[in-house]
Short mmCIF file of C-alpha atoms in Angstrom, two decimals:
data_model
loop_
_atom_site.label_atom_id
_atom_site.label_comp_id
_atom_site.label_asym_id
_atom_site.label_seq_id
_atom_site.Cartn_x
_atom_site.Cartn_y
_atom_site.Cartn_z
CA UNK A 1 0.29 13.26 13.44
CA UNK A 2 1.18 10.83 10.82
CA UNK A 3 4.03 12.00 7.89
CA UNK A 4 3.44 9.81 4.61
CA UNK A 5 6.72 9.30 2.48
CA UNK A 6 6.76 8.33 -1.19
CA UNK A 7 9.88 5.76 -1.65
CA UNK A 8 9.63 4.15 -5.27
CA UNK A 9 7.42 2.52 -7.34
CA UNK A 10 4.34 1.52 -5.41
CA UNK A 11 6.46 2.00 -2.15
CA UNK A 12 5.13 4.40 0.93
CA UNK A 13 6.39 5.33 4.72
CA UNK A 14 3.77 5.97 7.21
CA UNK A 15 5.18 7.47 10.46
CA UNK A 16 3.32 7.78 13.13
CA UNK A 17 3.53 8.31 17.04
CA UNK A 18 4.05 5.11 17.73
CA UNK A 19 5.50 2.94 14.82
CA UNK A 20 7.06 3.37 11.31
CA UNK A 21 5.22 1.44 8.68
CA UNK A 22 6.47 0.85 5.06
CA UNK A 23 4.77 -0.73 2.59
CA UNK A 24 6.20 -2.38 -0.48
CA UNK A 25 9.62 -1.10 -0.08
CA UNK A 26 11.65 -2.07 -3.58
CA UNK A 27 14.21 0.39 -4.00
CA UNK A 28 14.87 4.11 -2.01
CA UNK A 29 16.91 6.29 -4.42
CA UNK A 30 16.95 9.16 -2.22
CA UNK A 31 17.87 7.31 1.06
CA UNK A 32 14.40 9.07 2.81
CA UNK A 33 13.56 5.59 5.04
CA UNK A 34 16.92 5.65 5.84
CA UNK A 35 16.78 9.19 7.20
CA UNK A 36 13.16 7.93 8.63
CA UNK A 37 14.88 5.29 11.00
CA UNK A 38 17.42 7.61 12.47
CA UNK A 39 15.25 10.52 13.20
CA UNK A 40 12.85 7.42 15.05
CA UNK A 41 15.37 5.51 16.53
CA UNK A 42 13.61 4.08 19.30
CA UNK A 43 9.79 3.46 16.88
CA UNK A 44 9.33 -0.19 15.86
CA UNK A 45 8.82 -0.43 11.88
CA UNK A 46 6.62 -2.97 10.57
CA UNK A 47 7.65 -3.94 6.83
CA UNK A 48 4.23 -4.87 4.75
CA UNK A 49 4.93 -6.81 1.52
CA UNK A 50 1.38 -7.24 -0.62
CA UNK A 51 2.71 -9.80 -3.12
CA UNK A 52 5.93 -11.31 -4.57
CA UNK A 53 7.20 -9.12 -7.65
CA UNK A 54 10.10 -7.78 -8.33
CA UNK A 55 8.54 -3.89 -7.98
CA UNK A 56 6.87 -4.41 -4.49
CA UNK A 57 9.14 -6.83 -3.08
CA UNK A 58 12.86 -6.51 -2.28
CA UNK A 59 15.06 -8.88 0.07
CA UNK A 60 17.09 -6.15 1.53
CA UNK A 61 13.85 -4.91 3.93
CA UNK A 62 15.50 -8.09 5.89
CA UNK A 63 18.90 -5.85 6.48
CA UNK A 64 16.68 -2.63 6.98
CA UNK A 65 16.04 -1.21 10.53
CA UNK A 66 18.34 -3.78 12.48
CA UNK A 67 18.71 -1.53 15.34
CA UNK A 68 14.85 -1.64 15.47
CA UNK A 69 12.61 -3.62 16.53
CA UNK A 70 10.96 -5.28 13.26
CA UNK A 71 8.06 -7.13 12.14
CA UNK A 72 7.21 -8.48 8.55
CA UNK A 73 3.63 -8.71 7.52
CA UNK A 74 3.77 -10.61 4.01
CA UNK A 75 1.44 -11.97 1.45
CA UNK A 76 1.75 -15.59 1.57
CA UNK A 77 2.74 -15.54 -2.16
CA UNK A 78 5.52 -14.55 -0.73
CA UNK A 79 7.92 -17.91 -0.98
CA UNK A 80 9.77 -19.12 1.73
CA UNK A 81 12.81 -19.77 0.13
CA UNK A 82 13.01 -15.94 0.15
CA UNK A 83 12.93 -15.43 3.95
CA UNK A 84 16.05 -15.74 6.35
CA UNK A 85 15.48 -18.49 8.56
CA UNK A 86 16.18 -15.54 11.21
CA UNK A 87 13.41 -13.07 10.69
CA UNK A 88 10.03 -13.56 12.19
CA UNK A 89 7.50 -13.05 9.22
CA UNK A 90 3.80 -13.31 9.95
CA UNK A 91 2.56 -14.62 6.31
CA UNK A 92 -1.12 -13.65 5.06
CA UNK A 93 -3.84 -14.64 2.80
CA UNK A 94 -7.12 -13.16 2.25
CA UNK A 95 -9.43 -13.30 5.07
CA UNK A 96 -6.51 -13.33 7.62
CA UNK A 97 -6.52 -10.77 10.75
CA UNK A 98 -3.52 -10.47 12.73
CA UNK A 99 -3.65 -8.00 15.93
CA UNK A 100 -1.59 -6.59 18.50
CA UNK A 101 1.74 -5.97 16.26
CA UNK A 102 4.06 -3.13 17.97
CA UNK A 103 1.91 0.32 17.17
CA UNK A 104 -0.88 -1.50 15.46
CA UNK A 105 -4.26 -2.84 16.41
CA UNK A 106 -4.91 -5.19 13.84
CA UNK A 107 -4.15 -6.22 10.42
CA UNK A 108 -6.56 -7.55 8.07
CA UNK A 109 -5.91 -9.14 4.38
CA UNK A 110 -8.28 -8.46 1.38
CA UNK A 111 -8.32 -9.85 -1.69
CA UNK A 112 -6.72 -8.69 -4.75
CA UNK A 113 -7.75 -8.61 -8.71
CA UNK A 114 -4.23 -9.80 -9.27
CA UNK A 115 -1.53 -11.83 -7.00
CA UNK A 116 -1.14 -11.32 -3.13
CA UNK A 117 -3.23 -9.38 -1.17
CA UNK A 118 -4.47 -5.66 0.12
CA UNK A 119 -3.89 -4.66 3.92
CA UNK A 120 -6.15 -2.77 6.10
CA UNK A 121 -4.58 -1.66 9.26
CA UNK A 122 -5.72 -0.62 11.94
CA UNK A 123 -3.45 1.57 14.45
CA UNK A 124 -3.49 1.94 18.43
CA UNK A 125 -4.86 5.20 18.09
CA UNK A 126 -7.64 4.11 15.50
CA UNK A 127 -6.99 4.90 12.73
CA UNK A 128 -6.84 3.33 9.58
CA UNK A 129 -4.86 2.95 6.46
CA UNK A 130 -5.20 0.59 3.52
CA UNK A 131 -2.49 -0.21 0.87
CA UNK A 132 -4.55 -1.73 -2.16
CA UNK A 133 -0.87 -3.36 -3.66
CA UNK A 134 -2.13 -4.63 -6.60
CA UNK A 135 -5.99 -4.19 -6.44
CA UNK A 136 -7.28 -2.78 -9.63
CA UNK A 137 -10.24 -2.89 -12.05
CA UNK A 138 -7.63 -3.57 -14.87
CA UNK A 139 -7.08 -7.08 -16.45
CA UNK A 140 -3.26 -8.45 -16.47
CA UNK A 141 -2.97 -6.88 -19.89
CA UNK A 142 -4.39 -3.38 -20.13
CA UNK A 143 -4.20 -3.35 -24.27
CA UNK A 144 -7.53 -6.54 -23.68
CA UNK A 145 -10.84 -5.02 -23.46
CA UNK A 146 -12.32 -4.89 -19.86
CA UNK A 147 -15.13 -7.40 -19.58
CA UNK A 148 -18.06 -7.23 -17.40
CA UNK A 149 -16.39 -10.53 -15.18
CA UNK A 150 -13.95 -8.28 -14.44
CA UNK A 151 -15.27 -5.51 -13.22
CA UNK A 152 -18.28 -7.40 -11.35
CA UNK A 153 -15.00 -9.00 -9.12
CA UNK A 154 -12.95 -5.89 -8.62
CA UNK A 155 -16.50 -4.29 -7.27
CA UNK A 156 -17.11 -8.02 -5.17
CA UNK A 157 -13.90 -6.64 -3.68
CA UNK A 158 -14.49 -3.07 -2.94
CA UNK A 159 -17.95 -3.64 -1.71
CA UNK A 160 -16.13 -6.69 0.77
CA UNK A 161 -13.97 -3.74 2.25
CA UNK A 162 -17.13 -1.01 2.41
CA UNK A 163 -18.63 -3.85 4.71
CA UNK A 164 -16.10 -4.55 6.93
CA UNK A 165 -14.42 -0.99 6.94
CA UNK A 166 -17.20 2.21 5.54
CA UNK A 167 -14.63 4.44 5.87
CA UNK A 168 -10.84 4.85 6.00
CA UNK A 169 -8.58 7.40 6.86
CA UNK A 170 -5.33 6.79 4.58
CA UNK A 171 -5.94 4.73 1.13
CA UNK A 172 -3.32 3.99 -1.49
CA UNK A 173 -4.34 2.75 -4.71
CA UNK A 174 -2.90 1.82 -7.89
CA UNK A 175 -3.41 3.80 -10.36
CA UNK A 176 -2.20 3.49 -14.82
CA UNK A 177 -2.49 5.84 -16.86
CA UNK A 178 -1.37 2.65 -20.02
CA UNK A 179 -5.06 1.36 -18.96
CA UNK A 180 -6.35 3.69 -20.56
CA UNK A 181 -8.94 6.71 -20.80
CA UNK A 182 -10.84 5.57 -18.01
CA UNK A 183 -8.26 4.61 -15.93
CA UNK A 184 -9.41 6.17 -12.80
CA UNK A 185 -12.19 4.11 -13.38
CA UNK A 186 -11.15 1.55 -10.48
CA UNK A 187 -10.57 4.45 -7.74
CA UNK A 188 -13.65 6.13 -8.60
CA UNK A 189 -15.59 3.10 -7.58
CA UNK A 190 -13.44 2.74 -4.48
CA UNK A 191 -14.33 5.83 -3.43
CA UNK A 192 -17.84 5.48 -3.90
CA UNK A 193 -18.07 2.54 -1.92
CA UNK A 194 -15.78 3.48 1.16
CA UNK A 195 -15.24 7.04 2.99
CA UNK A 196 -11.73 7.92 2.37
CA UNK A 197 -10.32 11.09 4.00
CA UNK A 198 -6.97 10.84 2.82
CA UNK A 199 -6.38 9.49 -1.14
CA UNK A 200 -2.85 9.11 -2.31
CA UNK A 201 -2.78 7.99 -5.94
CA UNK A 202 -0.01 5.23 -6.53
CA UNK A 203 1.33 5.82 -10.04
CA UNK A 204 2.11 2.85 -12.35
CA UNK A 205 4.27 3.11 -15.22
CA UNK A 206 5.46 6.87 -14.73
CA UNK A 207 2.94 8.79 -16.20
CA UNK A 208 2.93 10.60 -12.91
CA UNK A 209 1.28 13.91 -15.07
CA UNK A 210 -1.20 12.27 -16.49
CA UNK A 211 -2.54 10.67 -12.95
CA UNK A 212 -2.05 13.50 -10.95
CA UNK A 213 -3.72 16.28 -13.32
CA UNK A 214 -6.87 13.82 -13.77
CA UNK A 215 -9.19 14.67 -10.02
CA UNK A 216 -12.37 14.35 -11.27
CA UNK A 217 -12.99 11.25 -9.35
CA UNK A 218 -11.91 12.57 -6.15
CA UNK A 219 -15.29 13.07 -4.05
CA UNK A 220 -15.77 16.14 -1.83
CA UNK A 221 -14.52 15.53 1.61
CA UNK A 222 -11.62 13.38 0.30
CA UNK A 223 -8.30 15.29 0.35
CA UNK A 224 -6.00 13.69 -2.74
CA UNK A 225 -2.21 13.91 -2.57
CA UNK A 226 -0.46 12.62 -5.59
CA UNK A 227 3.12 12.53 -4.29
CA UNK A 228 5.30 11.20 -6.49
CA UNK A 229 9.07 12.07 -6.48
CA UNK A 230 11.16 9.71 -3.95
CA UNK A 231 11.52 11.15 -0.86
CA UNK A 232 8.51 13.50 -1.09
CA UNK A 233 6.25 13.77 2.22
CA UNK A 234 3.46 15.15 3.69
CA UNK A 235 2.11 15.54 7.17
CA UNK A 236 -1.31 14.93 7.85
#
């Protein structure tokens, strides 16, 4: 049974049997990682940062969980002047595979259309989850036209995943509604490449309405679950 747990911004909780995985943790207005860690008080959590920015990465995940065993997965953006001498961080680029973490199998890093990198992982009991951070078919500045470059990269990507991983069992992906009419354009293809069986929309820029009403894209045999309010969950 895994229970997924919207935090803020582009931050999740994945809780599983065996570990407690959160994924660019920036801020946690209603305290719901907090109340994660002391119903799981003996699970190891495993912090995952996919690049340095001020919205996916926060320095407090280094006074989160202390009565835990902890492990930091980071993109190697990440710089070093950032991270206590005193924390054990295992730093990533793409191409990277790390294994045996505490509740985990393996970790691999993918690419990304902007800084940092997207993680596939792997858990002991096989399943997988990917957090596409900030992976997207958009250009830096959503108001400049898309070009063909950039959407013959973002697809270079997806179709990198498809190979190594066909399908997946968890995905988050970034998703604007600023980019545009199309802007489901990037999941759409991401779904067409890879199997996904569970979809949870990561909304950019609040226009949480707009994202979640638009499921058009979602293919059958994909269950989509557009939580979006901090401290909303759902079991799967």
């Amino acid at each position: 049974m895994n229970r997924v747990t919207y935090l803020d911004r582009l931050g999740f909780a994945v809780t599983t049997d065996d570990v407690i995985m959160v994924f660019d943790y920036f801020t946690d207005p209603s305290h719901a990682l907090h109340r994660i860690l002391e119903q799981n008080p003996e699970k190891p959590v495993v912090f995952f940062v996919t690049h340095y920015c001020h919205e996916h990465f926060n320095k407090s995940i280094y006074e989160l969980a202390q009565n835990h065993r902890r492990v930091y997965v980071m993109s190697n953006d990440v710089h070093p002047q950032n991270v206590p001498d005193t924390i054990a961080v295992a730093g990533m680029s793409k191409g990277d595979v790390i294994e045996d973490l505490p509740g985990i199998s393996s970790v691999r890093a993918f690419a990304s259309t902007g800084k940092g990198v997207s993680f596939l992982v792997t858990a002991k009991n096989g399943e997988t989850l990917f957090h596409a951070g900030n992976m997207s078919d958009d250009l830096e500045q959503p108001s400049i036209k898309k070009t063909d470059e950039a959407d013959a990269r973002f697809r270079s990507m997806v179709d990198r995943i498809a190979e190594q991983q066909p399908a997946i069992d968890i995905v988050f992906f970034p998703m604007d509604a600023d980019a545009g009419i199309d802007f489901e354009q990037g999941a759409r293809d991401f779904l067409a490449a890879v199997k996904v069986k569970d979809f949870f929309p990561m909304v950019i820029g609040g226009h949480a309405k707009e994202v979640c009403a638009t499921t058009d894209y979602i293919p059958a045999g994909t269950a989509a679950h557009c939580i979006h309010t901090p401290g909303q969950s759902i079991e799967l």
